[in-house]
Amino acid sequence: QVQLAESGGGLVQAGGSLRLSCAASGRTFSNYAMGWFRQAPGEEREFVAAINWSGSIINYADSVKDRFTISRDNAKNTVYLQINGLKPEDTAVYYCTTRKNWPSSFSREYDYWGQGTQVTVSS
């Protein structure tokens, strides 16, 4: 059983920073891509960033690529999302997800999801 556990969310003022973590367990994640999506109230889940196993392929949504950084530590089965320059529009539940092989920006192509971590940005 694959489990993904996000952490690191919270309430932060605009302009601040957060680092989200996602710890994966239940199997070996060799050759698995990891991704982050987010969902704001009343909105559809949207792609944020994704990274392949080696870290050689990284994709970002245009809206975040100058402020967000995705990384992973395979020895710890953990993926991170560093968020700088937070804006009120970044307020959402952030979800970690995984799929085999290549990163994707389409949520339907991912196999497992975490429960999410809330990020709230005050203006």
Tab-separated table of C-alpha atoms in Angstrom:
chain	number	residue	atom	x	y	z
A	1	GLN	CA	0.000	0.000	0.000
A	2	VAL	CA	1.520	3.281	-1.120
A	3	GLN	CA	1.244	6.133	1.333
A	4	LEU	CA	2.115	9.764	0.774
A	5	ALA	CA	2.202	12.121	3.735
A	6	GLU	CA	2.482	15.867	3.206
A	7	SER	CA	3.631	18.311	5.840
A	8	GLY	CA	4.873	21.859	6.169
A	9	GLY	CA	1.752	23.835	5.383
A	10	GLY	CA	0.496	26.673	7.528
A	11	LEU	CA	-0.581	30.278	7.761
A	12	VAL	CA	1.938	32.775	6.432
A	13	GLN	CA	1.943	36.428	5.460
A	14	ALA	CA	2.274	37.479	1.852
A	15	GLY	CA	5.897	37.558	0.805
A	16	GLY	CA	6.840	34.765	3.167
A	17	SER	CA	8.182	31.300	2.456
A	18	LEU	CA	7.285	27.717	3.210
A	19	ARG	CA	8.835	24.353	2.484
A	20	LEU	CA	6.401	21.525	1.964
A	21	SER	CA	7.530	17.931	2.348
A	22	CYS	CA	6.020	14.689	1.140
A	23	ALA	CA	7.242	11.409	2.588
A	24	ALA	CA	6.474	8.320	0.537
A	25	SER	CA	6.275	4.791	1.870
A	26	GLY	CA	5.002	1.347	0.964
A	27	ARG	CA	7.283	0.421	-1.900
A	28	THR	CA	10.454	1.389	-3.663
A	29	PHE	CA	10.079	4.555	-5.677
A	30	SER	CA	12.791	3.874	-8.153
A	31	ASN	CA	11.786	5.267	-11.573
A	32	TYR	CA	8.740	7.024	-10.152
A	33	ALA	CA	8.023	10.674	-10.775
A	34	MET	CA	6.658	12.872	-7.996
A	35	GLY	CA	4.384	15.844	-8.363
A	36	TRP	CA	2.627	18.619	-6.509
A	37	PHE	CA	-0.846	19.865	-7.268
A	38	ARG	CA	-3.004	22.366	-5.415
A	39	GLN	CA	-6.700	23.024	-5.031
A	40	ALA	CA	-8.220	26.265	-3.861
A	41	PRO	CA	-11.777	26.434	-2.527
A	42	GLY	CA	-14.285	26.174	-5.345
A	43	GLU	CA	-11.570	25.535	-7.895
A	44	GLU	CA	-10.325	22.478	-9.730
A	45	ARG	CA	-7.093	20.815	-8.754
A	46	GLU	CA	-4.230	22.368	-10.694
A	47	PHE	CA	-0.705	21.307	-11.514
A	48	VAL	CA	2.137	22.995	-9.653
A	49	ALA	CA	5.363	21.076	-10.273
A	50	ALA	CA	6.742	17.623	-11.002
A	51	ILE	CA	10.114	15.905	-11.001
A	52	ASN	CA	11.412	12.616	-12.342
A	53	TRP	CA	13.368	10.033	-10.378
A	54	SER	CA	16.811	11.469	-11.038
A	55	GLY	CA	15.803	15.110	-10.884
A	56	SER	CA	16.909	15.669	-14.464
A	57	ILE	CA	13.382	16.515	-15.650
A	58	ILE	CA	11.456	19.196	-13.774
A	59	ASN	CA	8.274	20.902	-14.889
A	60	TYR	CA	6.490	23.877	-13.356
A	61	ALA	CA	3.220	25.621	-13.937
A	62	ASP	CA	3.852	29.013	-15.512
A	63	SER	CA	2.205	30.730	-12.588
A	64	VAL	CA	4.755	29.442	-10.076
A	65	LYS	CA	8.007	28.744	-11.893
A	66	ASP	CA	9.781	31.856	-10.655
A	67	ARG	CA	8.878	31.274	-7.011
A	68	PHE	CA	8.541	27.520	-6.460
A	69	THR	CA	11.293	24.914	-6.439
A	70	ILE	CA	10.678	21.167	-6.427
A	71	SER	CA	13.376	18.765	-5.292
A	72	ARG	CA	13.651	15.230	-3.981
A	73	ASP	CA	15.832	13.131	-1.712
A	74	ASN	CA	15.562	9.547	-2.931
A	75	ALA	CA	17.423	8.163	0.047
A	76	LYS	CA	14.600	9.497	2.221
A	77	ASN	CA	11.783	8.843	-0.278
A	78	THR	CA	10.847	12.473	0.145
A	79	VAL	CA	9.954	15.251	-2.256
A	80	TYR	CA	9.993	18.924	-1.325
A	81	LEU	CA	8.347	22.083	-2.582
A	82	GLN	CA	10.064	25.315	-1.621
A	83	ILE	CA	7.694	28.236	-1.966
A	84	ASN	CA	9.025	31.780	-1.869
A	85	GLY	CA	7.277	35.106	-2.286
A	86	LEU	CA	3.931	33.676	-1.247
A	87	LYS	CA	0.834	35.445	-2.552
A	88	PRO	CA	-2.764	35.268	-1.321
A	89	GLU	CA	-3.656	33.451	-4.550
A	90	ASP	CA	-1.340	30.629	-3.492
A	91	THR	CA	-3.832	29.754	-0.754
A	92	ALA	CA	-4.893	26.160	-1.371
A	93	VAL	CA	-4.561	22.592	-0.218
A	94	TYR	CA	-1.327	21.228	-1.661
A	95	TYR	CA	-1.268	17.576	-2.667
A	96	CYS	CA	1.646	15.264	-3.312
A	97	THR	CA	1.302	12.557	-5.931
A	98	THR	CA	3.300	9.898	-7.758
A	99	ARG	CA	3.311	8.004	-11.036
A	100	LYS	CA	5.673	5.665	-12.825
A	101	ASN	CA	8.359	7.033	-15.108
A	102	TRP	CA	7.840	10.531	-16.464
A	103	PRO	CA	6.456	13.623	-14.773
A	104	SER	CA	3.076	14.835	-15.981
A	105	SER	CA	0.991	17.957	-15.533
A	106	PHE	CA	-2.262	15.997	-15.765
A	107	SER	CA	-3.753	14.828	-12.484
A	108	ARG	CA	-5.521	11.883	-14.161
A	109	GLU	CA	-2.157	10.364	-15.006
A	110	TYR	CA	-1.101	9.984	-11.387
A	111	ASP	CA	-1.729	6.862	-9.364
A	112	TYR	CA	-1.456	7.776	-5.700
A	113	TRP	CA	-2.258	10.898	-3.728
A	114	GLY	CA	-1.607	12.205	-0.256
A	115	GLN	CA	-4.210	13.817	1.988
A	116	GLY	CA	-2.899	17.307	1.376
A	117	THR	CA	-1.525	20.126	3.479
A	118	GLN	CA	-3.211	23.504	3.810
A	119	VAL	CA	-1.343	26.652	2.833
A	120	THR	CA	-3.014	29.930	3.731
A	121	VAL	CA	-1.485	33.250	2.759
A	122	SER	CA	-2.738	36.425	4.404
A	123	SER	CA	-2.452	39.773	2.706
